[in-house]
mmCIF file of N, CA, C and O in Angstrom:
data_model
loop_
_atom_site.group_PDB
_atom_site.id
_atom_site.type_symbol
_atom_site.label_atom_id
_atom_site.label_comp_id
_atom_site.label_asym_id
_atom_site.label_seq_id
_atom_site.Cartn_x
_atom_site.Cartn_y
_atom_site.Cartn_z
ATOM 1 N N MET A 1249 18.890 11.488 7.349
ATOM 2 C CA MET A 1249 18.497 10.903 8.619
ATOM 3 C C MET A 1249 18.900 9.432 8.598
ATOM 4 O O MET A 1249 18.572 8.707 7.677
ATOM 5 N N SER A 1250 19.584 9.016 9.636
ATOM 6 C CA SER A 1250 20.011 7.622 9.690
ATOM 7 C C SER A 1250 18.838 6.724 10.085
ATOM 8 O O SER A 1250 17.815 7.190 10.587
ATOM 9 N N SER A 1251 19.003 5.451 9.857
ATOM 10 C CA SER A 1251 17.948 4.515 10.224
ATOM 11 C C SER A 1251 17.762 4.466 11.736
ATOM 12 O O SER A 1251 16.666 4.193 12.219
ATOM 13 N N TYR A 1252 18.813 4.776 12.500
ATOM 14 C CA TYR A 1252 18.697 4.761 13.960
ATOM 15 C C TYR A 1252 17.855 5.937 14.453
ATOM 16 O O TYR A 1252 16.986 5.765 15.311
ATOM 17 N N SER A 1253 18.087 7.113 13.917
ATOM 18 C CA SER A 1253 17.280 8.260 14.330
ATOM 19 C C SER A 1253 15.850 8.126 13.810
ATOM 20 O O SER A 1253 14.905 8.550 14.481
ATOM 21 N N ALA A 1254 15.684 7.539 12.648
ATOM 22 C CA ALA A 1254 14.331 7.292 12.135
ATOM 23 C C ALA A 1254 13.602 6.297 13.031
ATOM 24 O O ALA A 1254 12.414 6.473 13.333
ATOM 25 N N GLY A 1255 14.299 5.263 13.478
ATOM 26 C CA GLY A 1255 13.694 4.288 14.392
ATOM 27 C C GLY A 1255 13.300 4.922 15.708
ATOM 28 O O GLY A 1255 12.219 4.647 16.257
ATOM 29 N N ALA A 1256 14.150 5.788 16.241
ATOM 30 C CA ALA A 1256 13.835 6.481 17.489
ATOM 31 C C ALA A 1256 12.650 7.423 17.300
ATOM 32 O O ALA A 1256 11.772 7.514 18.171
ATOM 33 N N ALA A 1257 12.596 8.113 16.168
ATOM 34 C CA ALA A 1257 11.475 9.013 15.893
ATOM 35 C C ALA A 1257 10.167 8.242 15.753
ATOM 36 O O ALA A 1257 9.124 8.672 16.258
ATOM 37 N N LEU A 1258 10.212 7.103 15.103
ATOM 38 C CA LEU A 1258 9.003 6.278 14.978
ATOM 39 C C LEU A 1258 8.550 5.733 16.320
ATOM 40 O O LEU A 1258 7.352 5.623 16.592
ATOM 41 N N SER A 1259 9.489 5.400 17.188
ATOM 42 C CA SER A 1259 9.129 4.932 18.528
ATOM 43 C C SER A 1259 8.483 6.053 19.341
ATOM 44 O O SER A 1259 7.537 5.808 20.089
ATOM 45 N N ALA A 1260 8.998 7.264 19.204
ATOM 46 C CA ALA A 1260 8.384 8.406 19.890
ATOM 47 C C ALA A 1260 6.965 8.639 19.381
ATOM 48 O O ALA A 1260 6.046 8.912 20.167
ATOM 49 N N ALA A 1261 6.775 8.516 18.085
ATOM 50 C CA ALA A 1261 5.438 8.664 17.518
ATOM 51 C C ALA A 1261 4.521 7.535 17.997
ATOM 52 O O ALA A 1261 3.353 7.771 18.308
ATOM 53 N N ALA A 1262 5.048 6.325 18.089
ATOM 54 C CA ALA A 1262 4.255 5.192 18.579
ATOM 55 C C ALA A 1262 3.842 5.418 20.025
ATOM 56 O O ALA A 1262 2.718 5.094 20.419
ATOM 57 N N PHE A 1263 4.745 5.996 20.834
ATOM 58 C CA PHE A 1263 4.398 6.309 22.217
ATOM 59 C C PHE A 1263 3.248 7.303 22.272
ATOM 60 O O PHE A 1263 2.279 7.110 23.003
ATOM 61 N N ALA A 1264 3.341 8.368 21.485
ATOM 62 C CA ALA A 1264 2.309 9.404 21.503
ATOM 63 C C ALA A 1264 0.953 8.842 21.091
ATOM 64 O O ALA A 1264 -0.060 9.109 21.742
ATOM 65 N N VAL A 1265 0.937 8.060 20.031
ATOM 66 C CA VAL A 1265 -0.326 7.485 19.547
ATOM 67 C C VAL A 1265 -0.878 6.470 20.542
ATOM 68 O O VAL A 1265 -2.078 6.469 20.847
ATOM 69 N N THR A 1266 -0.013 5.617 21.077
ATOM 70 C CA THR A 1266 -0.454 4.605 22.039
ATOM 71 C C THR A 1266 -0.986 5.264 23.302
ATOM 72 O O THR A 1266 -2.032 4.873 23.833
ATOM 73 N N HIS A 1267 -0.282 6.267 23.793
ATOM 74 C CA HIS A 1267 -0.723 6.958 25.009
ATOM 75 C C HIS A 1267 -2.086 7.610 24.801
ATOM 76 O O HIS A 1267 -2.979 7.486 25.633
ATOM 77 N N ALA A 1268 -2.249 8.303 23.681
ATOM 78 C CA ALA A 1268 -3.532 8.947 23.391
ATOM 79 C C ALA A 1268 -4.647 7.910 23.263
ATOM 80 O O ALA A 1268 -5.756 8.115 23.767
ATOM 81 N N ASN A 1269 -4.356 6.808 22.622
ATOM 82 C CA ASN A 1269 -5.345 5.748 22.451
ATOM 83 C C ASN A 1269 -5.759 5.172 23.806
ATOM 84 O O ASN A 1269 -6.943 4.972 24.075
ATOM 85 N N LEU A 1270 -4.790 4.893 24.666
ATOM 86 C CA LEU A 1270 -5.099 4.325 25.976
ATOM 87 C C LEU A 1270 -5.864 5.312 26.852
ATOM 88 O O LEU A 1270 -6.735 4.911 27.632
ATOM 89 N N GLN A 1271 -5.571 6.602 26.728
ATOM 90 C CA GLN A 1271 -6.272 7.619 27.506
ATOM 91 C C GLN A 1271 -7.730 7.756 27.076
ATOM 92 O O GLN A 1271 -8.567 8.181 27.854
ATOM 93 N N ASN A 1272 -8.017 7.386 25.833
ATOM 94 C CA ASN A 1272 -9.384 7.490 25.316
ATOM 95 C C ASN A 1272 -10.138 6.166 25.357
ATOM 96 O O ASN A 1272 -11.078 5.965 24.600
ATOM 97 N N GLY A 1273 -9.699 5.258 26.198
ATOM 98 C CA GLY A 1273 -10.438 4.015 26.390
ATOM 99 C C GLY A 1273 -9.934 2.832 25.604
ATOM 100 O O GLY A 1273 -10.553 1.768 25.629
ATOM 101 N N GLY A 1274 -8.835 2.968 24.888
ATOM 102 C CA GLY A 1274 -8.280 1.844 24.138
ATOM 103 C C GLY A 1274 -7.679 0.804 25.067
ATOM 104 O O GLY A 1274 -7.513 1.024 26.267
ATOM 105 N N ARG A 1275 -7.348 -0.340 24.515
ATOM 106 C CA ARG A 1275 -6.789 -1.446 25.298
ATOM 107 C C ARG A 1275 -5.487 -1.890 24.656
ATOM 108 O O ARG A 1275 -5.439 -2.134 23.453
ATOM 109 N N GLU A 1276 -4.444 -2.016 25.453
ATOM 110 C CA GLU A 1276 -3.146 -2.469 24.961
ATOM 111 C C GLU A 1276 -3.222 -3.956 24.637
ATOM 112 O O GLU A 1276 -3.684 -4.754 25.451
ATOM 113 N N LEU A 1277 -2.785 -4.340 23.447
ATOM 114 C CA LEU A 1277 -2.834 -5.737 23.030
ATOM 115 C C LEU A 1277 -1.548 -6.495 23.342
ATOM 116 O O LEU A 1277 -1.569 -7.711 23.483
ATOM 117 N N ASN A 1278 -0.422 -5.784 23.435
ATOM 118 C CA ASN A 1278 0.848 -6.420 23.754
ATOM 119 C C ASN A 1278 0.827 -6.771 25.242
ATOM 120 O O ASN A 1278 0.734 -5.903 26.105
ATOM 121 N N GLN A 1279 0.923 -8.065 25.569
ATOM 122 C CA GLN A 1279 0.781 -8.515 26.953
ATOM 123 C C GLN A 1279 1.884 -7.997 27.856
ATOM 124 O O GLN A 1279 1.647 -7.714 29.027
ATOM 125 N N VAL A 1280 3.089 -7.849 27.333
ATOM 126 C CA VAL A 1280 4.186 -7.325 28.147
ATOM 127 C C VAL A 1280 3.984 -5.838 28.384
ATOM 128 O O VAL A 1280 4.113 -5.355 29.515
ATOM 129 N N THR A 1281 3.653 -5.105 27.347
ATOM 130 C CA THR A 1281 3.437 -3.663 27.478
ATOM 131 C C THR A 1281 2.235 -3.372 28.363
ATOM 132 O O THR A 1281 2.212 -2.371 29.074
ATOM 133 N N ARG A 1282 1.235 -4.239 28.356
ATOM 134 C CA ARG A 1282 0.037 -4.042 29.169
ATOM 135 C C ARG A 1282 0.387 -3.929 30.652
ATOM 136 O O ARG A 1282 -0.256 -3.186 31.397
ATOM 137 N N ILE A 1283 1.426 -4.640 31.081
ATOM 138 C CA ILE A 1283 1.857 -4.581 32.482
ATOM 139 C C ILE A 1283 2.278 -3.161 32.844
ATOM 140 O O ILE A 1283 1.996 -2.668 33.932
ATOM 141 N N PHE A 1284 2.943 -2.477 31.905
ATOM 142 C CA PHE A 1284 3.487 -1.148 32.165
ATOM 143 C C PHE A 1284 2.560 -0.015 31.760
ATOM 144 O O PHE A 1284 2.830 1.140 32.070
ATOM 145 N N SER A 1285 1.488 -0.307 31.057
ATOM 146 C CA SER A 1285 0.683 0.753 30.448
ATOM 147 C C SER A 1285 -0.314 1.407 31.402
ATOM 148 O O SER A 1285 -1.081 2.262 30.982
ATOM 149 N N SER A 1286 -0.297 1.051 32.686
ATOM 150 C CA SER A 1286 -1.232 1.682 33.620
ATOM 151 C C SER A 1286 -0.828 3.109 33.955
ATOM 152 O O SER A 1286 -1.639 3.883 34.445
ATOM 153 N N SER A 1287 0.432 3.487 33.694
ATOM 154 C CA SER A 1287 0.884 4.857 33.937
ATOM 155 C C SER A 1287 1.670 5.361 32.734
ATOM 156 O O SER A 1287 2.238 4.579 31.970
ATOM 157 N N THR A 1288 1.706 6.674 32.596
ATOM 158 C CA THR A 1288 2.458 7.285 31.498
ATOM 159 C C THR A 1288 3.946 6.977 31.636
ATOM 160 O O THR A 1288 4.614 6.655 30.653
ATOM 161 N N ALA A 1289 4.461 7.058 32.858
ATOM 162 C CA ALA A 1289 5.887 6.791 33.075
ATOM 163 C C ALA A 1289 6.223 5.335 32.749
ATOM 164 O O ALA A 1289 7.265 5.057 32.143
ATOM 165 N N GLY A 1290 5.359 4.421 33.129
ATOM 166 C CA GLY A 1290 5.596 3.009 32.823
ATOM 167 C C GLY A 1290 5.574 2.744 31.330
ATOM 168 O O GLY A 1290 6.409 2.004 30.800
ATOM 169 N N LEU A 1291 4.618 3.357 30.634
ATOM 170 C CA LEU A 1291 4.536 3.190 29.190
ATOM 171 C C LEU A 1291 5.763 3.781 28.508
ATOM 172 O O LEU A 1291 6.343 3.163 27.606
ATOM 173 N N ALA A 1292 6.196 4.960 28.966
ATOM 174 C CA ALA A 1292 7.386 5.588 28.389
ATOM 175 C C ALA A 1292 8.622 4.736 28.650
ATOM 176 O O ALA A 1292 9.460 4.560 27.761
ATOM 177 N N LEU A 1293 8.740 4.185 29.855
ATOM 178 C CA LEU A 1293 9.878 3.330 30.185
ATOM 179 C C LEU A 1293 9.886 2.077 29.325
ATOM 180 O O LEU A 1293 10.933 1.665 28.811
ATOM 181 N N ASN A 1294 8.737 1.473 29.130
ATOM 182 C CA ASN A 1294 8.639 0.275 28.302
ATOM 183 C C ASN A 1294 9.027 0.567 26.854
ATOM 184 O O ASN A 1294 9.819 -0.172 26.260
ATOM 185 N N LEU A 1295 8.490 1.622 26.283
ATOM 186 C CA LEU A 1295 8.802 1.945 24.896
ATOM 187 C C LEU A 1295 10.257 2.383 24.740
ATOM 188 O O LEU A 1295 10.878 2.097 23.711
ATOM 189 N N ALA A 1296 10.819 3.050 25.756
ATOM 190 C CA ALA A 1296 12.239 3.401 25.705
ATOM 191 C C ALA A 1296 13.099 2.137 25.725
ATOM 192 O O ALA A 1296 14.097 2.044 25.001
ATOM 193 N N GLY A 1297 12.712 1.170 26.539
ATOM 194 C CA GLY A 1297 13.442 -0.102 26.579
ATOM 195 C C GLY A 1297 13.342 -0.859 25.270
ATOM 196 O O GLY A 1297 14.334 -1.420 24.791
ATOM 197 N N GLU A 1298 12.145 -0.876 24.687
ATOM 198 C CA GLU A 1298 11.976 -1.530 23.393
ATOM 199 C C GLU A 1298 12.842 -0.861 22.333
ATOM 200 O O GLU A 1298 13.502 -1.532 21.538
ATOM 201 N N THR A 1299 12.841 0.461 22.336
ATOM 202 C CA THR A 1299 13.631 1.210 21.353
ATOM 203 C C THR A 1299 15.118 0.935 21.532
ATOM 204 O O THR A 1299 15.841 0.692 20.556
ATOM 205 N N ALA A 1300 15.581 0.980 22.774
ATOM 206 C CA ALA A 1300 16.996 0.715 23.045
ATOM 207 C C ALA A 1300 17.385 -0.701 22.608
ATOM 208 O O ALA A 1300 18.457 -0.906 22.026
ATOM 209 N N GLY A 1301 16.517 -1.656 22.859
ATOM 210 C CA GLY A 1301 16.801 -3.028 22.452
ATOM 211 C C GLY A 1301 16.871 -3.185 20.943
ATOM 212 O O GLY A 1301 17.797 -3.803 20.409
ATOM 213 N N VAL A 1302 15.904 -2.614 20.248
ATOM 214 C CA VAL A 1302 15.873 -2.729 18.790
ATOM 215 C C VAL A 1302 17.063 -2.015 18.161
ATOM 216 O O VAL A 1302 17.742 -2.564 17.282
ATOM 217 N N LEU A 1303 17.343 -0.792 18.622
ATOM 218 C CA LEU A 1303 18.475 -0.061 18.061
ATOM 219 C C LEU A 1303 19.798 -0.725 18.424
ATOM 220 O O LEU A 1303 20.730 -0.748 17.622
ATOM 221 N N GLY A 1304 19.876 -1.289 19.630
ATOM 222 C CA GLY A 1304 21.096 -1.998 20.035
ATOM 223 C C GLY A 1304 21.352 -3.230 19.186
ATOM 224 O O GLY A 1304 22.483 -3.475 18.749
ATOM 225 N N ILE A 1305 20.311 -4.000 18.936
ATOM 226 C CA ILE A 1305 20.461 -5.189 18.086
ATOM 227 C C ILE A 1305 20.843 -4.772 16.669
ATOM 228 O O ILE A 1305 21.716 -5.377 16.041
ATOM 229 N N GLY A 1306 20.206 -3.705 16.167
ATOM 230 C CA GLY A 1306 20.549 -3.207 14.834
ATOM 231 C C GLY A 1306 21.996 -2.763 14.760
ATOM 232 O O GLY A 1306 22.690 -3.031 13.772
ATOM 233 N N TYR A 1307 22.476 -2.098 15.813
ATOM 234 C CA TYR A 1307 23.863 -1.648 15.837
ATOM 235 C C TYR A 1307 24.833 -2.828 15.855
ATOM 236 O O TYR A 1307 25.818 -2.851 15.112
ATOM 237 N N VAL A 1308 24.540 -3.818 16.688
ATOM 238 C CA VAL A 1308 25.418 -5.001 16.762
ATOM 239 C C VAL A 1308 25.455 -5.721 15.416
ATOM 240 O O VAL A 1308 26.530 -6.103 14.937
ATOM 241 N N LEU A 1309 24.308 -5.913 14.797
ATOM 242 C CA LEU A 1309 24.273 -6.572 13.490
ATOM 243 C C LEU A 1309 25.042 -5.769 12.449
ATOM 244 O O LEU A 1309 25.741 -6.340 11.606
ATOM 245 N N HIS A 1310 24.934 -4.459 12.518
ATOM 246 C CA HIS A 1310 25.685 -3.606 11.593
ATOM 247 C C HIS A 1310 27.189 -3.752 11.827
ATOM 248 O O HIS A 1310 27.962 -3.866 10.873
ATOM 249 N N ARG A 1311 27.609 -3.766 13.083
ATOM 250 C CA ARG A 1311 29.031 -3.864 13.409
ATOM 251 C C ARG A 1311 29.641 -5.200 12.987
ATOM 252 O O ARG A 1311 30.812 -5.256 12.634
ATOM 253 N N ILE A 1312 28.834 -6.280 13.013
ATOM 254 C CA ILE A 1312 29.387 -7.576 12.607
ATOM 255 C C ILE A 1312 29.197 -7.838 11.115
ATOM 256 O O ILE A 1312 29.567 -8.889 10.627
ATOM 257 N N GLY A 1313 28.634 -6.863 10.409
ATOM 258 C CA GLY A 1313 28.568 -6.954 8.959
ATOM 259 C C GLY A 1313 27.268 -7.444 8.372
ATOM 260 O O GLY A 1313 27.191 -7.703 7.177
ATOM 261 N N ILE A 1314 26.234 -7.574 9.174
ATOM 262 C CA ILE A 1314 24.939 -8.018 8.645
ATOM 263 C C ILE A 1314 24.109 -6.765 8.380
ATOM 264 O O ILE A 1314 23.201 -6.423 9.109
ATOM 265 N N THR A 1315 24.448 -6.050 7.325
ATOM 266 C CA THR A 1315 23.816 -4.759 7.070
ATOM 267 C C THR A 1315 22.429 -4.876 6.465
ATOM 268 O O THR A 1315 21.625 -3.962 6.609
ATOM 269 N N ASN A 1316 22.114 -5.956 5.802
ATOM 270 C CA ASN A 1316 20.766 -6.091 5.239
ATOM 271 C C ASN A 1316 19.717 -6.165 6.341
ATOM 272 O O ASN A 1316 18.644 -5.611 6.207
ATOM 273 N N TRP A 1317 20.014 -6.846 7.426
ATOM 274 C CA TRP A 1317 19.060 -6.969 8.523
ATOM 275 C C TRP A 1317 18.980 -5.693 9.346
ATOM 276 O O TRP A 1317 17.918 -5.328 9.809
ATOM 277 N N SER A 1318 20.106 -5.000 9.522
ATOM 278 C CA SER A 1318 20.086 -3.816 10.386
ATOM 279 C C SER A 1318 19.238 -2.694 9.802
ATOM 280 O O SER A 1318 18.748 -1.849 10.537
ATOM 281 N N ALA A 1319 19.027 -2.678 8.507
ATOM 282 C CA ALA A 1319 18.183 -1.645 7.916
ATOM 283 C C ALA A 1319 16.713 -1.869 8.267
ATOM 284 O O ALA A 1319 15.943 -0.917 8.341
ATOM 285 N N ALA A 1320 16.308 -3.090 8.514
ATOM 286 C CA ALA A 1320 14.908 -3.385 8.798
ATOM 287 C C ALA A 1320 14.581 -3.393 10.284
ATOM 288 O O ALA A 1320 13.431 -3.236 10.661
ATOM 289 N N LEU A 1321 15.566 -3.554 11.160
ATOM 290 C CA LEU A 1321 15.284 -3.717 12.581
ATOM 291 C C LEU A 1321 14.757 -2.494 13.317
ATOM 292 O O LEU A 1321 13.972 -2.656 14.232
ATOM 293 N N PRO A 1322 15.148 -1.258 13.002
ATOM 294 C CA PRO A 1322 14.657 -0.139 13.802
ATOM 295 C C PRO A 1322 13.156 0.115 13.703
ATOM 296 O O PRO A 1322 12.663 1.038 14.317
ATOM 297 N N CYS A 1323 12.413 -0.670 12.965
ATOM 298 C CA CYS A 1323 10.967 -0.496 12.882
ATOM 299 C C CYS A 1323 10.305 -1.322 13.977
ATOM 300 O O CYS A 1323 10.306 -2.539 13.938
ATOM 301 N N SER A 1324 9.724 -0.643 14.971
ATOM 302 C CA SER A 1324 9.085 -1.324 16.084
ATOM 303 C C SER A 1324 7.690 -0.746 16.259
ATOM 304 O O SER A 1324 7.467 0.429 16.079
ATOM 305 N N THR A 1325 6.747 -1.595 16.644
ATOM 306 C CA THR A 1325 5.394 -1.121 16.876
ATOM 307 C C THR A 1325 4.902 -1.602 18.223
ATOM 308 O O THR A 1325 5.411 -2.558 18.783
ATOM 309 N N SER A 1326 3.937 -0.940 18.736
ATOM 310 C CA SER A 1326 3.288 -1.342 19.966
ATOM 311 C C SER A 1326 1.787 -1.348 19.689
ATOM 312 O O SER A 1326 1.158 -0.299 19.667
ATOM 313 N N PRO A 1327 1.203 -2.526 19.481
ATOM 314 C CA PRO A 1327 -0.209 -2.559 19.093
ATOM 315 C C PRO A 1327 -1.126 -2.168 20.231
ATOM 316 O O PRO A 1327 -0.931 -2.551 21.372
ATOM 317 N N ALA A 1328 -2.100 -1.368 19.935
ATOM 318 C CA ALA A 1328 -3.124 -0.994 20.902
ATOM 319 C C ALA A 1328 -4.467 -1.014 20.186
ATOM 320 O O ALA A 1328 -4.570 -0.590 19.039
ATOM 321 N N ARG A 1329 -5.446 -1.545 20.844
ATOM 322 C CA ARG A 1329 -6.783 -1.616 20.261
ATOM 323 C C ARG A 1329 -7.468 -0.261 20.409
ATOM 324 O O ARG A 1329 -7.449 0.321 21.493
ATOM 325 N N PRO A 1330 -8.071 0.271 19.346
ATOM 326 C CA PRO A 1330 -8.770 1.564 19.455
ATOM 327 C C PRO A 1330 -9.993 1.437 20.347
ATOM 328 O O PRO A 1330 -10.531 0.339 20.538
ATOM 329 N N PRO A 1331 -10.447 2.556 20.914
ATOM 330 C CA PRO A 1331 -11.629 2.495 21.776
ATOM 331 C C PRO A 1331 -12.857 2.071 20.972
ATOM 332 O O PRO A 1331 -12.935 2.312 19.773
ATOM 333 N N PRO A 1332 -13.822 1.435 21.639
ATOM 334 C CA PRO A 1332 -15.034 0.983 20.937
ATOM 335 C C PRO A 1332 -15.904 2.117 20.471
ATOM 336 O O PRO A 1332 -15.859 3.208 20.862
#
């Protein structure tokens, strides 16, 4: 599994966990994501954009020869506070 597919899989898992947390009364801590987190489609769009940005930056860094950094970039998180 490449680091890009692993990054995409982790983002999908982050979406599932964040969505479940928000549905059970949790609060989104990321101020930008909070704008989009009022709907499932908005949250999915936001996390898809984050994933595309992270993977795109990793790809560009890999193409210009900065391979040490591109291995670490596909790891993205979206913090959400658990319900009380």
